[in-house]
PDB file of C-alpha atoms and ligand atoms in Angstrom:
ATOM      1  CA  MET A  65     103.075 142.655  45.895  1.00  0.00           C
ATOM      2  CA  MET A  66     102.067 138.793  45.619  1.00  0.00           C
ATOM      3  CA  CYS A  67     101.866 136.553  48.275  1.00  0.00           C
ATOM      4  CA  SER A  68     104.407 133.803  48.197  1.00  0.00           C
ATOM      5  CA  TRP A  69     102.186 130.976  47.734  1.00  0.00           C
ATOM      6  CA  GLU A  70     100.913 132.800  44.977  1.00  0.00           C
ATOM      7  CA  VAL A  71     103.979 133.178  43.424  1.00  0.00           C
ATOM      8  CA  GLY A  72     104.821 129.476  44.405  1.00  0.00           C
ATOM      9  CA  LEU A  73     101.977 127.947  42.625  1.00  0.00           C
ATOM     10  CA  LEU A  74     102.057 129.859  39.584  1.00  0.00           C
ATOM     11  CA  THR A  75     106.101 129.375  39.098  1.00  0.00           C
ATOM     12  CA  SER A  76     106.237 125.600  40.200  1.00  0.00           C
ATOM     13  CA  ASN A  77     103.903 123.145  40.115  1.00  0.00           C
ATOM     14  CA  GLU A  78     106.196 120.662  40.488  1.00  0.00           C
ATOM     15  CA  THR A  79     107.315 122.676  44.168  1.00  0.00           C
ATOM     16  CA  TYR A  80     103.354 121.588  45.050  1.00  0.00           C
ATOM     17  CA  GLU A  81     103.758 118.860  44.060  1.00  0.00           C
ATOM     18  CA  GLN A  82     106.733 117.871  46.162  1.00  0.00           C
ATOM     19  CA  VAL A  83     105.197 119.543  49.477  1.00  0.00           C
ATOM     20  CA  HIS A  84     102.488 117.541  48.918  1.00  0.00           C
ATOM     21  CA  ALA A  85     104.719 114.366  48.800  1.00  0.00           C
ATOM     22  CA  SER A  86     107.038 115.480  51.274  1.00  0.00           C
ATOM     23  CA  MET A  87     103.956 115.713  53.733  1.00  0.00           C
ATOM     24  CA  SER A  88     102.651 112.161  52.730  1.00  0.00           C
ATOM     25  CA  ALA A  89     106.208 111.309  53.474  1.00  0.00           C
ATOM     26  CA  LEU A  90     106.270 112.016  57.033  1.00  0.00           C
ATOM     27  CA  GLY A  91     102.962 111.383  57.210  1.00  0.00           C
ATOM     28  CA  LEU A  92     101.735 114.680  58.191  1.00  0.00           C
ATOM     29  CA  THR A  93      98.189 113.252  56.345  1.00  0.00           C
ATOM     30  CA  THR A  94      96.013 115.806  58.213  1.00  0.00           C
ATOM     31  CA  ALA A  95      97.991 118.390  57.661  1.00  0.00           C
ATOM     32  CA  GLU A  96      98.292 117.599  54.424  1.00  0.00           C
ATOM     33  CA  SER A  97      94.575 117.077  53.614  1.00  0.00           C
ATOM     34  CA  ILE A  98      93.847 120.682  54.525  1.00  0.00           C
ATOM     35  CA  LEU A  99      97.008 122.088  53.116  1.00  0.00           C
ATOM     36  CA  ASP A 100      94.880 123.462  49.609  1.00  0.00           C
ATOM     37  CA  ASN A 101      92.435 125.504  51.579  1.00  0.00           C
ATOM     38  CA  TRP A 102      95.051 126.959  54.059  1.00  0.00           C
ATOM     39  CA  ILE A 103      97.043 128.074  50.490  1.00  0.00           C
ATOM     40  CA  GLY A 104      94.083 129.524  49.220  1.00  0.00           C
ATOM     41  CA  ALA A 105      93.187 131.036  52.514  1.00  0.00           C
ATOM     42  CA  ALA A 106      96.625 132.459  52.899  1.00  0.00           C
ATOM     43  CA  THR A 107      95.754 134.114  49.169  1.00  0.00           C
ATOM     44  CA  GLU A 108      92.432 135.415  50.113  1.00  0.00           C
ATOM     45  CA  GLN A 109      93.279 136.574  53.536  1.00  0.00           C
ATOM     46  CA  ASN A 110      96.699 137.475  53.538  1.00  0.00           C
ATOM     47  CA  LEU A 111      98.102 135.257  55.891  1.00  0.00           C
ATOM     48  CA  SER A 112     101.848 135.064  56.310  1.00  0.00           C
ATOM     49  CA  VAL A 113     103.894 131.683  55.700  1.00  0.00           C
ATOM     50  CA  ILE A 114     104.431 131.252  59.510  1.00  0.00           C
ATOM     51  CA  ASP A 115     100.385 132.288  59.986  1.00  0.00           C
ATOM     52  CA  VAL A 116      99.390 128.729  57.937  1.00  0.00           C
ATOM     53  CA  LEU A 117     102.480 126.633  59.292  1.00  0.00           C
ATOM     54  CA  ASN A 118     101.385 127.465  63.033  1.00  0.00           C
ATOM     55  CA  HIS A 119      98.050 126.110  61.437  1.00  0.00           C
ATOM     56  CA  LEU A 120      98.723 123.373  59.477  1.00  0.00           C
ATOM     57  CA  PHE A 121     100.785 122.107  62.770  1.00  0.00           C
ATOM     58  CA  ASN A 122      98.333 122.928  65.258  1.00  0.00           C
ATOM     59  CA  GLN A 123      95.333 120.890  63.066  1.00  0.00           C
ATOM     60  CA  GLU A 124      98.037 117.959  62.496  1.00  0.00           C
ATOM     61  CA  ILE A 125      98.786 118.131  66.519  1.00  0.00           C
ATOM     62  CA  SER A 126      95.560 117.494  67.400  1.00  0.00           C
ATOM     63  CA  SER A 127      93.891 115.272  65.183  1.00  0.00           C
ATOM     64  CA  ARG A 128      97.165 112.801  66.228  1.00  0.00           C
ATOM     65  CA  ARG A 129      96.307 113.205  70.012  1.00  0.00           C
ATOM     66  CA  ASP A 130      92.100 112.688  69.060  1.00  0.00           C
ATOM     67  CA  SER A 131      93.172 109.197  67.165  1.00  0.00           C
ATOM     68  CA  ALA A 132      95.586 108.470  70.337  1.00  0.00           C
ATOM     69  CA  ILE A 133      92.531 108.846  72.590  1.00  0.00           C
ATOM     70  CA  LYS A 134      90.294 106.954  70.173  1.00  0.00           C
ATOM     71  CA  THR A 135      93.108 103.940  70.274  1.00  0.00           C
ATOM     72  CA  ARG A 136      93.685 103.874  73.614  1.00  0.00           C
ATOM     73  CA  THR A 137      90.038 104.323  74.609  1.00  0.00           C
ATOM     74  CA  LYS A 138      89.448 101.200  72.127  1.00  0.00           C
ATOM     75  CA  LEU A 139      92.187  99.220  73.822  1.00  0.00           C
ATOM     76  CA  SER A 140      91.412 100.063  77.316  1.00  0.00           C
ATOM     77  CA  GLY A 141      88.972  97.183  77.631  1.00  0.00           C
ATOM     78  CA  PHE A 142      86.056  99.581  79.027  1.00  0.00           C
ATOM     79  CA  PRO A 143      83.216  97.593  79.478  1.00  0.00           C
ATOM     80  CA  VAL A 144      80.851 100.799  78.488  1.00  0.00           C
ATOM     81  CA  LYS A 145      82.005 104.390  77.743  1.00  0.00           C
ATOM     82  CA  LYS A 146      80.551 107.127  80.985  1.00  0.00           C
ATOM     83  CA  SER A 147      82.567 110.508  81.769  1.00  0.00           C
ATOM     84  CA  LEU A 148      82.215 112.153  84.985  1.00  0.00           C
ATOM     85  CA  ASP A 149      80.992 115.480  83.451  1.00  0.00           C
ATOM     86  CA  ASP A 150      77.743 113.053  83.379  1.00  0.00           C
ATOM     87  CA  PHE A 151      77.878 112.043  86.784  1.00  0.00           C
ATOM     88  CA  ASP A 152      74.376 113.537  88.485  1.00  0.00           C
ATOM     89  CA  PHE A 153      76.501 113.921  91.932  1.00  0.00           C
ATOM     90  CA  GLU A 154      73.291 115.265  93.440  1.00  0.00           C
ATOM     91  CA  PHE A 155      71.565 112.308  93.263  1.00  0.00           C
ATOM     92  CA  GLN A 156      75.015 110.587  94.847  1.00  0.00           C
ATOM     93  CA  THR A 157      75.311 113.304  97.763  1.00  0.00           C
ATOM     94  CA  SER A 158      78.141 111.215  99.838  1.00  0.00           C
ATOM     95  CA  ILE A 159      80.357 111.860  98.041  1.00  0.00           C
ATOM     96  CA  ASP A 160      82.723 114.849  98.625  1.00  0.00           C
ATOM     97  CA  LYS A 161      83.435 116.894  95.948  1.00  0.00           C
ATOM     98  CA  LYS A 162      85.906 118.580  96.785  1.00  0.00           C
ATOM     99  CA  VAL A 163      87.854 115.017  97.023  1.00  0.00           C
ATOM    100  CA  MET A 164      86.610 113.880  93.374  1.00  0.00           C
ATOM    101  CA  ASN A 165      88.107 117.661  92.309  1.00  0.00           C
ATOM    102  CA  GLU A 166      91.187 116.253  93.519  1.00  0.00           C
ATOM    103  CA  LEU A 167      90.889 113.083  92.012  1.00  0.00           C
ATOM    104  CA  ARG A 168      90.201 114.753  88.433  1.00  0.00           C
ATOM    105  CA  THR A 169      93.890 116.507  88.454  1.00  0.00           C
ATOM    106  CA  LEU A 170      94.879 112.731  88.548  1.00  0.00           C
ATOM    107  CA  ARG A 171      97.513 113.403  90.632  1.00  0.00           C
ATOM    108  CA  PHE A 172      97.129 110.341  92.073  1.00  0.00           C
ATOM    109  CA  VAL A 173      98.383 108.524  88.908  1.00  0.00           C
ATOM    110  CA  ASN A 174     101.097 110.822  89.460  1.00  0.00           C
ATOM    111  CA  ASN A 175     101.825 110.169  92.724  1.00  0.00           C
ATOM    112  CA  ALA A 176     101.421 106.242  91.977  1.00  0.00           C
ATOM    113  CA  GLU A 177      98.513 105.897  94.646  1.00  0.00           C
ATOM    114  CA  ASN A 178      95.681 104.120  95.102  1.00  0.00           C
ATOM    115  CA  LEU A 179      91.915 104.708  95.037  1.00  0.00           C
ATOM    116  CA  ILE A 180      89.749 102.500  96.547  1.00  0.00           C
ATOM    117  CA  LEU A 181      85.632 103.159  95.867  1.00  0.00           C
ATOM    118  CA  LEU A 182      83.576 101.103  97.710  1.00  0.00           C
ATOM    119  CA  GLY A 183      79.519 101.486  98.308  1.00  0.00           C
ATOM    120  CA  PRO A 184      76.436  98.689  97.973  1.00  0.00           C
ATOM    121  CA  SER A 185      75.846  97.795  93.984  1.00  0.00           C
ATOM    122  CA  GLY A 186      74.702 100.283  91.758  1.00  0.00           C
ATOM    123  CA  VAL A 187      75.775 103.880  93.662  1.00  0.00           C
ATOM    124  CA  GLY A 188      77.837 104.441  90.292  1.00  0.00           C
ATOM    125  CA  LYS A 189      81.582 102.673  91.551  1.00  0.00           C
ATOM    126  CA  THR A 190      82.387 101.676  87.986  1.00  0.00           C
ATOM    127  CA  HIS A 191      81.296 105.156  86.372  1.00  0.00           C
ATOM    128  CA  ILE A 192      83.748 106.687  88.199  1.00  0.00           C
ATOM    129  CA  ALA A 193      86.075 104.542  87.909  1.00  0.00           C
ATOM    130  CA  ILE A 194      85.662 104.182  84.292  1.00  0.00           C
ATOM    131  CA  GLY A 195      85.190 108.773  84.223  1.00  0.00           C
ATOM    132  CA  LEU A 196      88.976 108.701  85.894  1.00  0.00           C
ATOM    133  CA  GLY A 197      89.886 106.609  83.225  1.00  0.00           C
ATOM    134  CA  MET A 198      88.733 108.345  80.774  1.00  0.00           C
ATOM    135  CA  ASP A 199      90.056 111.797  81.958  1.00  0.00           C
ATOM    136  CA  ALA A 200      92.986 110.304  82.454  1.00  0.00           C
ATOM    137  CA  ILE A 201      93.361 109.069  79.067  1.00  0.00           C
ATOM    138  CA  LYS A 202      92.893 112.143  77.636  1.00  0.00           C
ATOM    139  CA  ALA A 203      95.477 113.133  79.667  1.00  0.00           C
ATOM    140  CA  GLY A 204      97.681 110.604  77.880  1.00  0.00           C
ATOM    141  CA  PHE A 205      98.358 107.792  80.993  1.00  0.00           C
ATOM    142  CA  SER A 206      97.511 104.133  80.111  1.00  0.00           C
ATOM    143  CA  VAL A 207      95.068 102.706  81.355  1.00  0.00           C
ATOM    144  CA  TYR A 208      93.506  99.189  81.433  1.00  0.00           C
ATOM    145  CA  PHE A 209      90.111  98.311  82.767  1.00  0.00           C
ATOM    146  CA  ILE A 210      89.472  94.345  84.218  1.00  0.00           C
ATOM    147  CA  ASN A 211      86.650  92.586  85.662  1.00  0.00           C
ATOM    148  CA  SER A 212      88.598  91.244  88.657  1.00  0.00           C
ATOM    149  CA  ALA A 213      87.331  87.628  87.967  1.00  0.00           C
ATOM    150  CA  THR A 214      87.969  87.889  84.569  1.00  0.00           C
ATOM    151  CA  MET A 215      91.739  88.889  85.297  1.00  0.00           C
ATOM    152  CA  ILE A 216      92.704  85.926  87.812  1.00  0.00           C
ATOM    153  CA  GLU A 217      91.433  83.921  85.236  1.00  0.00           C
ATOM    154  CA  LYS A 218      93.528  85.273  82.993  1.00  0.00           C
ATOM    155  CA  LEU A 219      96.324  85.141  85.619  1.00  0.00           C
ATOM    156  CA  LYS A 220      95.668  81.616  86.244  1.00  0.00           C
ATOM    157  CA  MET A 221      96.199  81.098  82.643  1.00  0.00           C
ATOM    158  CA  ALA A 222      99.138  82.423  81.927  1.00  0.00           C
ATOM    159  CA  ALA A 223     100.401  80.610  85.209  1.00  0.00           C
ATOM    160  CA  GLN A 224      99.618  77.567  83.474  1.00  0.00           C
ATOM    161  CA  ARG A 225     101.281  78.384  80.405  1.00  0.00           C
ATOM    162  CA  GLY A 226     103.904  79.526  82.189  1.00  0.00           C
ATOM    163  CA  ASN A 227     103.382  83.143  81.390  1.00  0.00           C
ATOM    164  CA  LEU A 228     102.673  84.665  84.434  1.00  0.00           C
ATOM    165  CA  GLU A 229     106.112  86.948  85.049  1.00  0.00           C
ATOM    166  CA  ARG A 230     105.364  88.378  81.081  1.00  0.00           C
ATOM    167  CA  LYS A 231     100.952  88.671  81.923  1.00  0.00           C
ATOM    168  CA  LEU A 232     102.159  90.110  85.291  1.00  0.00           C
ATOM    169  CA  LYS A 233     104.788  92.025  83.045  1.00  0.00           C
ATOM    170  CA  THR A 234     101.860  93.575  80.827  1.00  0.00           C
ATOM    171  CA  LEU A 235      99.547  94.713  84.030  1.00  0.00           C
ATOM    172  CA  ASN A 236     102.336  96.670  85.437  1.00  0.00           C
ATOM    173  CA  LYS A 237     102.944  98.632  82.832  1.00  0.00           C
ATOM    174  CA  TYR A 238      99.679 100.662  82.595  1.00  0.00           C
ATOM    175  CA  LYS A 239     100.060 103.932  84.551  1.00  0.00           C
ATOM    176  CA  LEU A 240      96.433 102.928  85.990  1.00  0.00           C
ATOM    177  CA  LEU A 241      94.863  99.080  86.384  1.00  0.00           C
ATOM    178  CA  ILE A 242      91.429  99.785  87.061  1.00  0.00           C
ATOM    179  CA  ILE A 243      90.497  96.068  88.664  1.00  0.00           C
ATOM    180  CA  ASP A 244      86.610  96.460  89.198  1.00  0.00           C
ATOM    181  CA  GLU A 245      84.223  93.682  91.207  1.00  0.00           C
ATOM    182  CA  ILE A 246      86.980  92.708  93.641  1.00  0.00           C
ATOM    183  CA  GLY A 247      84.254  90.755  96.017  1.00  0.00           C
ATOM    184  CA  TYR A 248      81.455  90.123  94.080  1.00  0.00           C
ATOM    185  CA  LEU A 249      82.898  86.006  94.081  1.00  0.00           C
ATOM    186  CA  PRO A 250      85.533  84.986  96.213  1.00  0.00           C
ATOM    187  CA  PHE A 251      89.061  83.844  95.604  1.00  0.00           C
ATOM    188  CA  ASP A 252      90.436  80.200  96.199  1.00  0.00           C
ATOM    189  CA  SER A 253      93.964  80.446  97.176  1.00  0.00           C
ATOM    190  CA  GLU A 254      96.098  80.127  94.192  1.00  0.00           C
ATOM    191  CA  ALA A 255      93.672  83.572  93.132  1.00  0.00           C
ATOM    192  CA  SER A 256      94.332  85.302  96.171  1.00  0.00           C
ATOM    193  CA  ASN A 257      98.023  84.293  95.864  1.00  0.00           C
ATOM    194  CA  LEU A 258      98.319  85.829  91.875  1.00  0.00           C
ATOM    195  CA  PHE A 259      96.231  88.504  93.523  1.00  0.00           C
ATOM    196  CA  PHE A 260      99.173  89.663  95.840  1.00  0.00           C
ATOM    197  CA  ARG A 261     101.643  89.220  93.496  1.00  0.00           C
ATOM    198  CA  LEU A 262     100.194  91.561  90.925  1.00  0.00           C
ATOM    199  CA  ILE A 263      99.102  94.318  93.867  1.00  0.00           C
ATOM    200  CA  SER A 264     102.581  93.658  94.967  1.00  0.00           C
ATOM    201  CA  LYS A 265     104.221  94.621  91.703  1.00  0.00           C
ATOM    202  CA  ARG A 266     102.521  97.763  91.326  1.00  0.00           C
ATOM    203  CA  TYR A 267     102.783  98.611  94.810  1.00  0.00           C
ATOM    204  CA  GLU A 268     104.484 101.914  95.489  1.00  0.00           C
ATOM    205  CA  HIS A 269     105.070 102.069  91.168  1.00  0.00           C
ATOM    206  CA  ALA A 270     102.131 102.933  89.630  1.00  0.00           C
ATOM    207  CA  SER A 271      98.044 103.425  90.562  1.00  0.00           C
ATOM    208  CA  THR A 272      95.149 101.312  90.971  1.00  0.00           C
ATOM    209  CA  ILE A 273      91.451 101.772  91.066  1.00  0.00           C
ATOM    210  CA  PHE A 274      89.853  98.922  92.977  1.00  0.00           C
ATOM    211  CA  THR A 275      85.675  98.619  92.836  1.00  0.00           C
ATOM    212  CA  SER A 276      84.274  96.457  96.123  1.00  0.00           C
ATOM    213  CA  ASN A 277      81.007  96.102  97.398  1.00  0.00           C
ATOM    214  CA  LYS A 278      82.599  94.439 100.739  1.00  0.00           C
ATOM    215  CA  SER A 279      84.232  96.903 103.206  1.00  0.00           C
ATOM    216  CA  TYR A 280      87.523  96.303 104.293  1.00  0.00           C
ATOM    217  CA  SER A 281      86.597  94.141 107.129  1.00  0.00           C
ATOM    218  CA  GLU A 282      85.062  91.671 104.622  1.00  0.00           C
ATOM    219  CA  TRP A 283      88.095  91.261 102.878  1.00  0.00           C
ATOM    220  CA  GLY A 284      89.582  88.695 105.034  1.00  0.00           C
ATOM    221  CA  GLU A 285      86.575  86.585 103.525  1.00  0.00           C
ATOM    222  CA  ILE A 286      87.291  87.171  99.584  1.00  0.00           C
ATOM    223  CA  PHE A 287      90.905  86.315 100.074  1.00  0.00           C
ATOM    224  CA  GLY A 288      89.534  83.193 102.194  1.00  0.00           C
ATOM    225  CA  ASP A 289      93.222  84.196 104.686  1.00  0.00           C
ATOM    226  CA  PRO A 290      93.545  87.249 106.730  1.00  0.00           C
ATOM    227  CA  VAL A 291      97.023  86.661 106.640  1.00  0.00           C
ATOM    228  CA  ILE A 292      97.370  87.109 102.988  1.00  0.00           C
ATOM    229  CA  ALA A 293      94.067  90.152 103.276  1.00  0.00           C
ATOM    230  CA  THR A 294      95.766  91.816 105.820  1.00  0.00           C
ATOM    231  CA  ALA A 295      98.997  91.652 103.566  1.00  0.00           C
ATOM    232  CA  ILE A 296      96.766  92.915 100.272  1.00  0.00           C
ATOM    233  CA  LEU A 297      95.346  95.942 102.124  1.00  0.00           C
ATOM    234  CA  ASP A 298      98.693  96.477 103.468  1.00  0.00           C
ATOM    235  CA  ARG A 299     100.036  97.309  99.814  1.00  0.00           C
ATOM    236  CA  VAL A 300      96.648  98.997  98.854  1.00  0.00           C
ATOM    237  CA  LEU A 301      96.065 101.140 101.426  1.00  0.00           C
ATOM    238  CA  HIS A 302      99.417 102.123 101.796  1.00  0.00           C
ATOM    239  CA  HIS A 303      99.179 105.401  99.632  1.00  0.00           C
ATOM    240  CA  SER A 304      95.358 105.528  98.888  1.00  0.00           C
ATOM    241  CA  VAL A 305      92.381 107.399  98.689  1.00  0.00           C
ATOM    242  CA  THR A 306      89.294 105.872  99.152  1.00  0.00           C
ATOM    243  CA  MET A 307      85.429 106.956  98.675  1.00  0.00           C
ATOM    244  CA  ASN A 308      82.726 105.216 100.822  1.00  0.00           C
ATOM    245  CA  ILE A 309      79.549 105.837  98.730  1.00  0.00           C
ATOM    246  CA  LYS A 310      76.669 105.414 100.789  1.00  0.00           C
ATOM    247  CA  GLY A 311      72.725 105.771  99.385  1.00  0.00           C
ATOM    248  CA  ASP A 312      70.875 104.031  96.312  1.00  0.00           C
ATOM    249  CA  SER A 313      70.957 102.391  93.458  1.00  0.00           C
ATOM    250  CA  TYR A 314      70.703 104.887  90.355  1.00  0.00           C
ATOM    251  CA  ARG A 315      69.856 101.788  88.512  1.00  0.00           C
ATOM    252  CA  LEU A 316      66.762 101.525  90.698  1.00  0.00           C
ATOM    253  CA  ARG A 317      65.477 105.505  91.136  1.00  0.00           C
ATOM    254  CA  SER A 318      62.950 105.300  88.458  1.00  0.00           C
ATOM    255  CA  ARG A 319      61.602 101.944  89.347  1.00  0.00           C
ATOM    256  CA  LYS A 320      61.702 103.560  92.823  1.00  0.00           C
ATOM    257  CA  LYS A 321      59.979 107.031  91.368  1.00  0.00           C
ATOM    258  CA  SER A 322      57.039 105.080  89.976  1.00  0.00           C
ATOM    259  CA  GLY A 323      56.457 103.105  92.650  1.00  0.00           C
ATOM    260  CA  LEU A 324      57.656  99.344  90.928  1.00  0.00           C
ATOM    261  CA  PHE A 325      60.191  98.614  93.243  1.00  0.00           C
ATOM    262  CA  PRO A 326      60.600  98.628  97.116  1.00  0.00           C
ATOM    263  CA  THR A 327      62.423 100.751  98.853  1.00  0.00           C
ATOM    264  CA  PHE A 328      65.141  98.787 101.422  1.00  0.00           C
ATOM    265  CA  GLY A 329      65.971 100.828 104.903  1.00  0.00           C
TER     266      GLY A 329
HETATM  267  N1  LIG B 290      75.587 109.651  90.296  1.00  0.00           N
HETATM  268  C1  LIG B 290      74.835 109.338  89.014  1.00  0.00           C
HETATM  269  N2  LIG B 290      74.614 109.832  88.190  1.00  0.00           N
HETATM  270  C2  LIG B 290      74.306 108.864  87.025  1.00  0.00           C
HETATM  271  N3  LIG B 290      74.292 107.617  86.194  1.00  0.00           N
HETATM  272  C3  LIG B 290      74.887 107.057  87.523  1.00  0.00           C
HETATM  273  C4  LIG B 290      75.041 107.680  88.932  1.00  0.00           C
HETATM  274  N4  LIG B 290      74.982 106.734  89.636  1.00  0.00           N
HETATM  275  C5  LIG B 290      75.064 105.646  89.049  1.00  0.00           C
HETATM  276  N5  LIG B 290      74.605 105.895  87.922  1.00  0.00           N
HETATM  277  C6  LIG B 290      74.304 104.863  86.565  1.00  0.00           C
HETATM  278  O1  LIG B 290      73.985 103.642  87.187  1.00  0.00           O
HETATM  279  C7  LIG B 290      74.518 102.743  86.878  1.00  0.00           C
HETATM  280  C8  LIG B 290      75.148 101.570  87.703  1.00  0.00           C
HETATM  281  O2  LIG B 290      76.095 102.867  88.090  1.00  0.00           O
HETATM  282  P1  LIG B 290      77.273 102.234  88.066  1.00  0.00           P
HETATM  283  O3  LIG B 290      77.483 100.297  87.492  1.00  0.00           O
HETATM  284  O4  LIG B 290      78.425 102.478  88.853  1.00  0.00           O
HETATM  285  O5  LIG B 290      77.092 101.208  89.820  1.00  0.00           O
HETATM  286  P2  LIG B 290      78.595 100.199  90.796  1.00  0.00           P
HETATM  287  O6  LIG B 290      78.160 100.937  91.525  1.00  0.00           O
HETATM  288  O7  LIG B 290      79.491  99.684  89.685  1.00  0.00           O
HETATM  289  O8  LIG B 290      77.328  99.044  90.896  1.00  0.00           O
HETATM  290  P3  LIG B 290      77.594  97.135  90.811  1.00  0.00           P
HETATM  291  O9  LIG B 290      78.354  96.971  92.200  1.00  0.00           O
HETATM  292  O10 LIG B 290      76.555  96.812  90.874  1.00  0.00           O
HETATM  293  O11 LIG B 290      78.142  97.262  89.578  1.00  0.00           O
HETATM  294  C9  LIG B 290      75.480 102.816  85.241  1.00  0.00           C
HETATM  295  O12 LIG B 290      74.622 103.023  84.507  1.00  0.00           O
HETATM  296  C10 LIG B 290      76.077 104.403  86.143  1.00  0.00           C
HETATM  297  O13 LIG B 290      75.891 105.107  84.706  1.00  0.00           O
HETATM  298 MG1  LIG B 291      80.366  98.100  89.161  1.00  0.00          MG
END
């Protein structure tokens, strides 16, 4: 008996053209591009129609997923690409692998909990934040990375232009917001108030990762006012995990090894 694809091809070139046109009209570009190969494979390997359809749909879904990940990664604002698979946990022994594995399940994003990465320069805070952000993008969450000083600048500009609410709404729509480098530069009182408004909006609603080289006891200095610092910390810490990373800067490890840089402590 002749395979049904073969019958289709031999008896109706018009139908074949129409299938291509319909796939194209439906935007099934990947499936359409591999349709002819699969028609060939179906004939050669005697595959069933359902097998072929299954392969075509799977390829379409996986290429759509890949391109959605690419687009979301491009829009995420990551300054560089980092993956947790490239993170050397043997070098950074102060990180509890159990905690890291739990974070990688992304339950904290689902539960709108926060993660605060504290530690000195070069210990991998930004790397971990981006790595978790990449995991979250792959899992289908909307993610945005922003440096805290840049974010404040943007919020101030929005306030001046009368679009603060809209800007806050935009930042609030991300399921995971990563605010990098809190406390590297002190906030003036307008900056602290804007930061508080953002935190209040995201509180118990969406997840935020913060990185900082300052301990919580120093956050009062960052925000210039202990009352606002307490109000911010209260909301940030209510549902949160803190990862206190100790140890040497990864940036300096090779220089230390070669004796080009003095070791601290
Ligand atoms: N344990 C590690 N394994 C692999 N690479 C690491 C590790 N720790 C840090 N790095 C790399 O070292 C560099 C510095 O790390 P990162 O930028 O994350 O540090 P940081 O804690 O954010 O520092 P800073 O406070 O100065 O911003 C990056 O290129 C990062 O990928
Ligand atoms: Mg950093």
